[in-house]
């Protein structure tokens, strides 16, 4: 009986995958103006994609505080005000026109200590502020906003 259910589940999965394949396609967009890096955070705000921090490529070449913005309408990357603290393996979320950069690692060869940093970017003023530190340091985590 279990084999029948497993086979049915596998068939349904394959059908969904085949159906999804016909829904559209991936394409490569411009990377001009984008800094290659490992472990950045990304989030969407105001119809644009923000990429924060990371460890510049090749790995352990230097942790960065940069923030770059991709505009899907113009297909152009641009620089924005960098975070106060350079780090990688952080997360970010957006709410009410603000980007919240959460935790991460300071980088450097052999350095894996998590950070309790919480920084806030206000898109209206293009300024960063520092929030209260988190009770527990975090890295290699995710964050989400759930509305009531």
mmCIF file with all atom_site columns, C-alpha atoms in Angstrom:
data_model
loop_
_atom_site.group_PDB
_atom_site.id
_atom_site.type_symbol
_atom_site.label_atom_id
_atom_site.label_alt_id
_atom_site.label_comp_id
_atom_site.label_asym_id
_atom_site.label_entity_id
_atom_site.label_seq_id
_atom_site.pdbx_PDB_ins_code
_atom_site.Cartn_x
_atom_site.Cartn_y
_atom_site.Cartn_z
_atom_site.occupancy
_atom_site.B_iso_or_equiv
_atom_site.pdbx_formal_charge
_atom_site.auth_seq_id
_atom_site.auth_comp_id
_atom_site.auth_asym_id
_atom_site.auth_atom_id
_atom_site.pdbx_PDB_model_num
ATOM 1   C CA . UNK A 1 1   ? 0.000  0.000  0.000   1.00 0.00 ? 1   UNK A CA 1
ATOM 2   C CA . UNK A 1 2   ? 2.855  2.407  0.857   1.00 0.00 ? 2   UNK A CA 1
ATOM 3   C CA . UNK A 1 3   ? 4.437  1.798  -2.561  1.00 0.00 ? 3   UNK A CA 1
ATOM 4   C CA . UNK A 1 4   ? 1.207  2.865  -4.311  1.00 0.00 ? 4   UNK A CA 1
ATOM 5   C CA . UNK A 1 5   ? 1.121  6.134  -2.343  1.00 0.00 ? 5   UNK A CA 1
ATOM 6   C CA . UNK A 1 6   ? 4.807  6.800  -2.996  1.00 0.00 ? 6   UNK A CA 1
ATOM 7   C CA . UNK A 1 7   ? 4.343  6.133  -6.713  1.00 0.00 ? 7   UNK A CA 1
ATOM 8   C CA . UNK A 1 8   ? 1.270  8.405  -6.793  1.00 0.00 ? 8   UNK A CA 1
ATOM 9   C CA . UNK A 1 9   ? 3.136  11.161 -4.956  1.00 0.00 ? 9   UNK A CA 1
ATOM 10  C CA . UNK A 1 10  ? 6.073  10.857 -7.352  1.00 0.00 ? 10  UNK A CA 1
ATOM 11  C CA . UNK A 1 11  ? 3.751  11.048 -10.384 1.00 0.00 ? 11  UNK A CA 1
ATOM 12  C CA . UNK A 1 12  ? 1.981  14.134 -8.991  1.00 0.00 ? 12  UNK A CA 1
ATOM 13  C CA . UNK A 1 13  ? 5.322  15.802 -8.266  1.00 0.00 ? 13  UNK A CA 1
ATOM 14  C CA . UNK A 1 14  ? 6.521  15.168 -11.813 1.00 0.00 ? 14  UNK A CA 1
ATOM 15  C CA . UNK A 1 15  ? 3.242  16.489 -13.262 1.00 0.00 ? 15  UNK A CA 1
ATOM 16  C CA . UNK A 1 16  ? 3.484  19.688 -11.196 1.00 0.00 ? 16  UNK A CA 1
ATOM 17  C CA . UNK A 1 17  ? 7.128  20.130 -12.229 1.00 0.00 ? 17  UNK A CA 1
ATOM 18  C CA . UNK A 1 18  ? 6.237  19.665 -15.913 1.00 0.00 ? 18  UNK A CA 1
ATOM 19  C CA . UNK A 1 19  ? 3.344  22.105 -15.620 1.00 0.00 ? 19  UNK A CA 1
ATOM 20  C CA . UNK A 1 20  ? 5.517  24.698 -13.849 1.00 0.00 ? 20  UNK A CA 1
ATOM 21  C CA . UNK A 1 21  ? 8.157  24.408 -16.567 1.00 0.00 ? 21  UNK A CA 1
ATOM 22  C CA . UNK A 1 22  ? 5.626  25.736 -19.103 1.00 0.00 ? 22  UNK A CA 1
ATOM 23  C CA . UNK A 1 23  ? 4.802  28.816 -16.992 1.00 0.00 ? 23  UNK A CA 1
ATOM 24  C CA . UNK A 1 24  ? 7.770  30.911 -18.064 1.00 0.00 ? 24  UNK A CA 1
ATOM 25  C CA . UNK A 1 25  ? 11.494 30.861 -18.303 1.00 0.00 ? 25  UNK A CA 1
ATOM 26  C CA . UNK A 1 26  ? 14.577 32.179 -16.553 1.00 0.00 ? 26  UNK A CA 1
ATOM 27  C CA . UNK A 1 27  ? 16.829 34.693 -18.220 1.00 0.00 ? 27  UNK A CA 1
ATOM 28  C CA . UNK A 1 28  ? 20.138 36.320 -17.363 1.00 0.00 ? 28  UNK A CA 1
ATOM 29  C CA . UNK A 1 29  ? 20.103 40.050 -16.714 1.00 0.00 ? 29  UNK A CA 1
ATOM 30  C CA . UNK A 1 30  ? 22.937 42.538 -16.517 1.00 0.00 ? 30  UNK A CA 1
ATOM 31  C CA . UNK A 1 31  ? 25.474 42.206 -13.735 1.00 0.00 ? 31  UNK A CA 1
ATOM 32  C CA . UNK A 1 32  ? 27.247 45.460 -14.697 1.00 0.00 ? 32  UNK A CA 1
ATOM 33  C CA . UNK A 1 33  ? 27.703 47.470 -11.527 1.00 0.00 ? 33  UNK A CA 1
ATOM 34  C CA . UNK A 1 34  ? 27.191 44.480 -9.216  1.00 0.00 ? 34  UNK A CA 1
ATOM 35  C CA . UNK A 1 35  ? 29.963 43.389 -6.836  1.00 0.00 ? 35  UNK A CA 1
ATOM 36  C CA . UNK A 1 36  ? 30.460 39.610 -6.721  1.00 0.00 ? 36  UNK A CA 1
ATOM 37  C CA . UNK A 1 37  ? 30.365 38.364 -3.159  1.00 0.00 ? 37  UNK A CA 1
ATOM 38  C CA . UNK A 1 38  ? 29.515 35.432 -0.925  1.00 0.00 ? 38  UNK A CA 1
ATOM 39  C CA . UNK A 1 39  ? 26.910 35.496 1.849   1.00 0.00 ? 39  UNK A CA 1
ATOM 40  C CA . UNK A 1 40  ? 25.117 38.795 1.192   1.00 0.00 ? 40  UNK A CA 1
ATOM 41  C CA . UNK A 1 41  ? 21.510 39.453 2.197   1.00 0.00 ? 41  UNK A CA 1
ATOM 42  C CA . UNK A 1 42  ? 18.832 40.515 -0.256  1.00 0.00 ? 42  UNK A CA 1
ATOM 43  C CA . UNK A 1 43  ? 15.365 41.972 0.027   1.00 0.00 ? 43  UNK A CA 1
ATOM 44  C CA . UNK A 1 44  ? 12.831 43.882 -2.057  1.00 0.00 ? 44  UNK A CA 1
ATOM 45  C CA . UNK A 1 45  ? 11.609 47.408 -1.345  1.00 0.00 ? 45  UNK A CA 1
ATOM 46  C CA . UNK A 1 46  ? 9.682  49.813 -3.555  1.00 0.00 ? 46  UNK A CA 1
ATOM 47  C CA . UNK A 1 47  ? 9.911  47.565 -6.605  1.00 0.00 ? 47  UNK A CA 1
ATOM 48  C CA . UNK A 1 48  ? 13.707 47.278 -6.382  1.00 0.00 ? 48  UNK A CA 1
ATOM 49  C CA . UNK A 1 49  ? 16.045 44.545 -5.128  1.00 0.00 ? 49  UNK A CA 1
ATOM 50  C CA . UNK A 1 50  ? 18.609 45.469 -2.471  1.00 0.00 ? 50  UNK A CA 1
ATOM 51  C CA . UNK A 1 51  ? 21.744 43.370 -1.864  1.00 0.00 ? 51  UNK A CA 1
ATOM 52  C CA . UNK A 1 52  ? 23.647 44.107 1.362   1.00 0.00 ? 52  UNK A CA 1
ATOM 53  C CA . UNK A 1 53  ? 27.064 43.170 2.682   1.00 0.00 ? 53  UNK A CA 1
ATOM 54  C CA . UNK A 1 54  ? 28.805 39.910 1.933   1.00 0.00 ? 54  UNK A CA 1
ATOM 55  C CA . UNK A 1 55  ? 32.347 38.683 1.621   1.00 0.00 ? 55  UNK A CA 1
ATOM 56  C CA . UNK A 1 56  ? 33.884 39.927 -1.608  1.00 0.00 ? 56  UNK A CA 1
ATOM 57  C CA . UNK A 1 57  ? 34.788 37.325 -4.187  1.00 0.00 ? 57  UNK A CA 1
ATOM 58  C CA . UNK A 1 58  ? 37.040 35.361 -4.034  1.00 0.00 ? 58  UNK A CA 1
ATOM 59  C CA . UNK A 1 59  ? 35.975 34.137 -0.609  1.00 0.00 ? 59  UNK A CA 1
ATOM 60  C CA . UNK A 1 60  ? 37.646 35.808 2.398   1.00 0.00 ? 60  UNK A CA 1
ATOM 61  C CA . UNK A 1 61  ? 38.880 38.654 0.207   1.00 0.00 ? 61  UNK A CA 1
ATOM 62  C CA . UNK A 1 62  ? 37.245 41.155 2.549   1.00 0.00 ? 62  UNK A CA 1
ATOM 63  C CA . UNK A 1 63  ? 33.891 41.588 4.253   1.00 0.00 ? 63  UNK A CA 1
ATOM 64  C CA . UNK A 1 64  ? 32.025 44.576 2.892   1.00 0.00 ? 64  UNK A CA 1
ATOM 65  C CA . UNK A 1 65  ? 29.333 46.990 4.013   1.00 0.00 ? 65  UNK A CA 1
ATOM 66  C CA . UNK A 1 66  ? 28.192 47.890 0.488   1.00 0.00 ? 66  UNK A CA 1
ATOM 67  C CA . UNK A 1 67  ? 24.564 48.004 -0.551  1.00 0.00 ? 67  UNK A CA 1
ATOM 68  C CA . UNK A 1 68  ? 23.648 47.754 -4.214  1.00 0.00 ? 68  UNK A CA 1
ATOM 69  C CA . UNK A 1 69  ? 20.219 48.187 -5.772  1.00 0.00 ? 69  UNK A CA 1
ATOM 70  C CA . UNK A 1 70  ? 18.798 46.528 -8.879  1.00 0.00 ? 70  UNK A CA 1
ATOM 71  C CA . UNK A 1 71  ? 15.943 48.231 -10.724 1.00 0.00 ? 71  UNK A CA 1
ATOM 72  C CA . UNK A 1 72  ? 14.039 45.614 -12.764 1.00 0.00 ? 72  UNK A CA 1
ATOM 73  C CA . UNK A 1 73  ? 12.435 48.353 -14.886 1.00 0.00 ? 73  UNK A CA 1
ATOM 74  C CA . UNK A 1 74  ? 15.740 49.784 -16.127 1.00 0.00 ? 74  UNK A CA 1
ATOM 75  C CA . UNK A 1 75  ? 17.852 46.629 -15.622 1.00 0.00 ? 75  UNK A CA 1
ATOM 76  C CA . UNK A 1 76  ? 20.530 48.746 -13.926 1.00 0.00 ? 76  UNK A CA 1
ATOM 77  C CA . UNK A 1 77  ? 22.518 48.164 -10.727 1.00 0.00 ? 77  UNK A CA 1
ATOM 78  C CA . UNK A 1 78  ? 23.410 51.217 -8.632  1.00 0.00 ? 78  UNK A CA 1
ATOM 79  C CA . UNK A 1 79  ? 25.199 51.870 -5.341  1.00 0.00 ? 79  UNK A CA 1
ATOM 80  C CA . UNK A 1 80  ? 23.367 53.015 -2.229  1.00 0.00 ? 80  UNK A CA 1
ATOM 81  C CA . UNK A 1 81  ? 24.503 54.092 1.227   1.00 0.00 ? 81  UNK A CA 1
ATOM 82  C CA . UNK A 1 82  ? 26.523 51.245 2.768   1.00 0.00 ? 82  UNK A CA 1
ATOM 83  C CA . UNK A 1 83  ? 25.704 49.672 6.128   1.00 0.00 ? 83  UNK A CA 1
ATOM 84  C CA . UNK A 1 84  ? 27.534 51.027 9.189   1.00 0.00 ? 84  UNK A CA 1
ATOM 85  C CA . UNK A 1 85  ? 28.923 47.529 9.862   1.00 0.00 ? 85  UNK A CA 1
ATOM 86  C CA . UNK A 1 86  ? 30.430 45.316 7.169   1.00 0.00 ? 86  UNK A CA 1
ATOM 87  C CA . UNK A 1 87  ? 29.427 41.660 7.498   1.00 0.00 ? 87  UNK A CA 1
ATOM 88  C CA . UNK A 1 88  ? 28.273 38.561 5.686   1.00 0.00 ? 88  UNK A CA 1
ATOM 89  C CA . UNK A 1 89  ? 25.799 35.720 6.381   1.00 0.00 ? 89  UNK A CA 1
ATOM 90  C CA . UNK A 1 90  ? 23.256 38.272 7.608   1.00 0.00 ? 90  UNK A CA 1
ATOM 91  C CA . UNK A 1 91  ? 19.562 38.530 6.786   1.00 0.00 ? 91  UNK A CA 1
ATOM 92  C CA . UNK A 1 92  ? 17.364 41.477 5.928   1.00 0.00 ? 92  UNK A CA 1
ATOM 93  C CA . UNK A 1 93  ? 13.655 42.228 5.855   1.00 0.00 ? 93  UNK A CA 1
ATOM 94  C CA . UNK A 1 94  ? 11.629 45.274 4.887   1.00 0.00 ? 94  UNK A CA 1
ATOM 95  C CA . UNK A 1 95  ? 8.640  46.988 6.431   1.00 0.00 ? 95  UNK A CA 1
ATOM 96  C CA . UNK A 1 96  ? 7.236  50.520 6.216   1.00 0.00 ? 96  UNK A CA 1
ATOM 97  C CA . UNK A 1 97  ? 9.922  51.747 3.812   1.00 0.00 ? 97  UNK A CA 1
ATOM 98  C CA . UNK A 1 98  ? 12.802 50.512 5.956   1.00 0.00 ? 98  UNK A CA 1
ATOM 99  C CA . UNK A 1 99  ? 15.360 47.729 5.527   1.00 0.00 ? 99  UNK A CA 1
ATOM 100 C CA . UNK A 1 100 ? 16.357 45.839 8.654   1.00 0.00 ? 100 UNK A CA 1
ATOM 101 C CA . UNK A 1 101 ? 19.842 44.267 8.459   1.00 0.00 ? 101 UNK A CA 1
ATOM 102 C CA . UNK A 1 102 ? 20.065 41.554 11.083  1.00 0.00 ? 102 UNK A CA 1
ATOM 103 C CA . UNK A 1 103 ? 23.060 39.724 12.564  1.00 0.00 ? 103 UNK A CA 1
ATOM 104 C CA . UNK A 1 104 ? 25.749 38.156 10.394  1.00 0.00 ? 104 UNK A CA 1
ATOM 105 C CA . UNK A 1 105 ? 29.473 37.472 10.813  1.00 0.00 ? 105 UNK A CA 1
ATOM 106 C CA . UNK A 1 106 ? 32.400 39.909 10.847  1.00 0.00 ? 106 UNK A CA 1
ATOM 107 C CA . UNK A 1 107 ? 34.446 37.789 8.426   1.00 0.00 ? 107 UNK A CA 1
ATOM 108 C CA . UNK A 1 108 ? 38.127 37.167 8.170   1.00 0.00 ? 108 UNK A CA 1
ATOM 109 C CA . UNK A 1 109 ? 39.832 33.859 7.767   1.00 0.00 ? 109 UNK A CA 1
ATOM 110 C CA . UNK A 1 110 ? 38.790 31.488 10.530  1.00 0.00 ? 110 UNK A CA 1
ATOM 111 C CA . UNK A 1 111 ? 36.323 33.971 12.082  1.00 0.00 ? 111 UNK A CA 1
ATOM 112 C CA . UNK A 1 112 ? 32.888 32.460 12.529  1.00 0.00 ? 112 UNK A CA 1
ATOM 113 C CA . UNK A 1 113 ? 31.477 34.361 15.502  1.00 0.00 ? 113 UNK A CA 1
ATOM 114 C CA . UNK A 1 114 ? 27.906 35.565 15.028  1.00 0.00 ? 114 UNK A CA 1
ATOM 115 C CA . UNK A 1 115 ? 26.915 39.193 15.574  1.00 0.00 ? 115 UNK A CA 1
ATOM 116 C CA . UNK A 1 116 ? 23.947 40.637 17.487  1.00 0.00 ? 116 UNK A CA 1
ATOM 117 C CA . UNK A 1 117 ? 23.889 43.792 15.330  1.00 0.00 ? 117 UNK A CA 1
ATOM 118 C CA . UNK A 1 118 ? 20.544 45.225 14.204  1.00 0.00 ? 118 UNK A CA 1
ATOM 119 C CA . UNK A 1 119 ? 20.776 48.141 11.740  1.00 0.00 ? 119 UNK A CA 1
ATOM 120 C CA . UNK A 1 120 ? 17.972 50.016 9.994   1.00 0.00 ? 120 UNK A CA 1
ATOM 121 C CA . UNK A 1 121 ? 18.052 51.774 6.604   1.00 0.00 ? 121 UNK A CA 1
ATOM 122 C CA . UNK A 1 122 ? 15.372 54.425 6.039   1.00 0.00 ? 122 UNK A CA 1
ATOM 123 C CA . UNK A 1 123 ? 14.716 54.648 2.308   1.00 0.00 ? 123 UNK A CA 1
ATOM 124 C CA . UNK A 1 124 ? 13.088 58.084 2.678   1.00 0.00 ? 124 UNK A CA 1
ATOM 125 C CA . UNK A 1 125 ? 16.265 59.666 4.089   1.00 0.00 ? 125 UNK A CA 1
ATOM 126 C CA . UNK A 1 126 ? 18.850 57.185 2.736   1.00 0.00 ? 126 UNK A CA 1
ATOM 127 C CA . UNK A 1 127 ? 20.348 57.010 6.233   1.00 0.00 ? 127 UNK A CA 1
ATOM 128 C CA . UNK A 1 128 ? 21.268 54.092 8.472   1.00 0.00 ? 128 UNK A CA 1
ATOM 129 C CA . UNK A 1 129 ? 20.615 53.917 12.206  1.00 0.00 ? 129 UNK A CA 1
ATOM 130 C CA . UNK A 1 130 ? 21.554 51.305 14.776  1.00 0.00 ? 130 UNK A CA 1
ATOM 131 C CA . UNK A 1 131 ? 18.807 49.507 16.647  1.00 0.00 ? 131 UNK A CA 1
ATOM 132 C CA . UNK A 1 132 ? 19.016 47.684 19.955  1.00 0.00 ? 132 UNK A CA 1
ATOM 133 C CA . UNK A 1 133 ? 21.298 44.663 19.864  1.00 0.00 ? 133 UNK A CA 1
ATOM 134 C CA . UNK A 1 134 ? 19.576 41.314 19.664  1.00 0.00 ? 134 UNK A CA 1
ATOM 135 C CA . UNK A 1 135 ? 19.515 39.205 22.835  1.00 0.00 ? 135 UNK A CA 1
ATOM 136 C CA . UNK A 1 136 ? 21.177 36.355 20.913  1.00 0.00 ? 136 UNK A CA 1
ATOM 137 C CA . UNK A 1 137 ? 23.745 36.716 18.130  1.00 0.00 ? 137 UNK A CA 1
ATOM 138 C CA . UNK A 1 138 ? 22.745 35.187 14.772  1.00 0.00 ? 138 UNK A CA 1
ATOM 139 C CA . UNK A 1 139 ? 24.360 34.280 11.465  1.00 0.00 ? 139 UNK A CA 1
ATOM 140 C CA . UNK A 1 140 ? 23.394 32.122 8.491   1.00 0.00 ? 140 UNK A CA 1
ATOM 141 C CA . UNK A 1 141 ? 19.731 32.659 9.380   1.00 0.00 ? 141 UNK A CA 1
ATOM 142 C CA . UNK A 1 142 ? 16.624 34.002 7.677   1.00 0.00 ? 142 UNK A CA 1
ATOM 143 C CA . UNK A 1 143 ? 14.143 36.695 8.602   1.00 0.00 ? 143 UNK A CA 1
ATOM 144 C CA . UNK A 1 144 ? 10.592 37.431 7.478   1.00 0.00 ? 144 UNK A CA 1
ATOM 145 C CA . UNK A 1 145 ? 7.877  39.984 8.081   1.00 0.00 ? 145 UNK A CA 1
ATOM 146 C CA . UNK A 1 146 ? 4.409  38.671 8.884   1.00 0.00 ? 146 UNK A CA 1
ATOM 147 C CA . UNK A 1 147 ? 1.576  41.172 8.917   1.00 0.00 ? 147 UNK A CA 1
ATOM 148 C CA . UNK A 1 148 ? -1.335 40.869 11.351  1.00 0.00 ? 148 UNK A CA 1
#
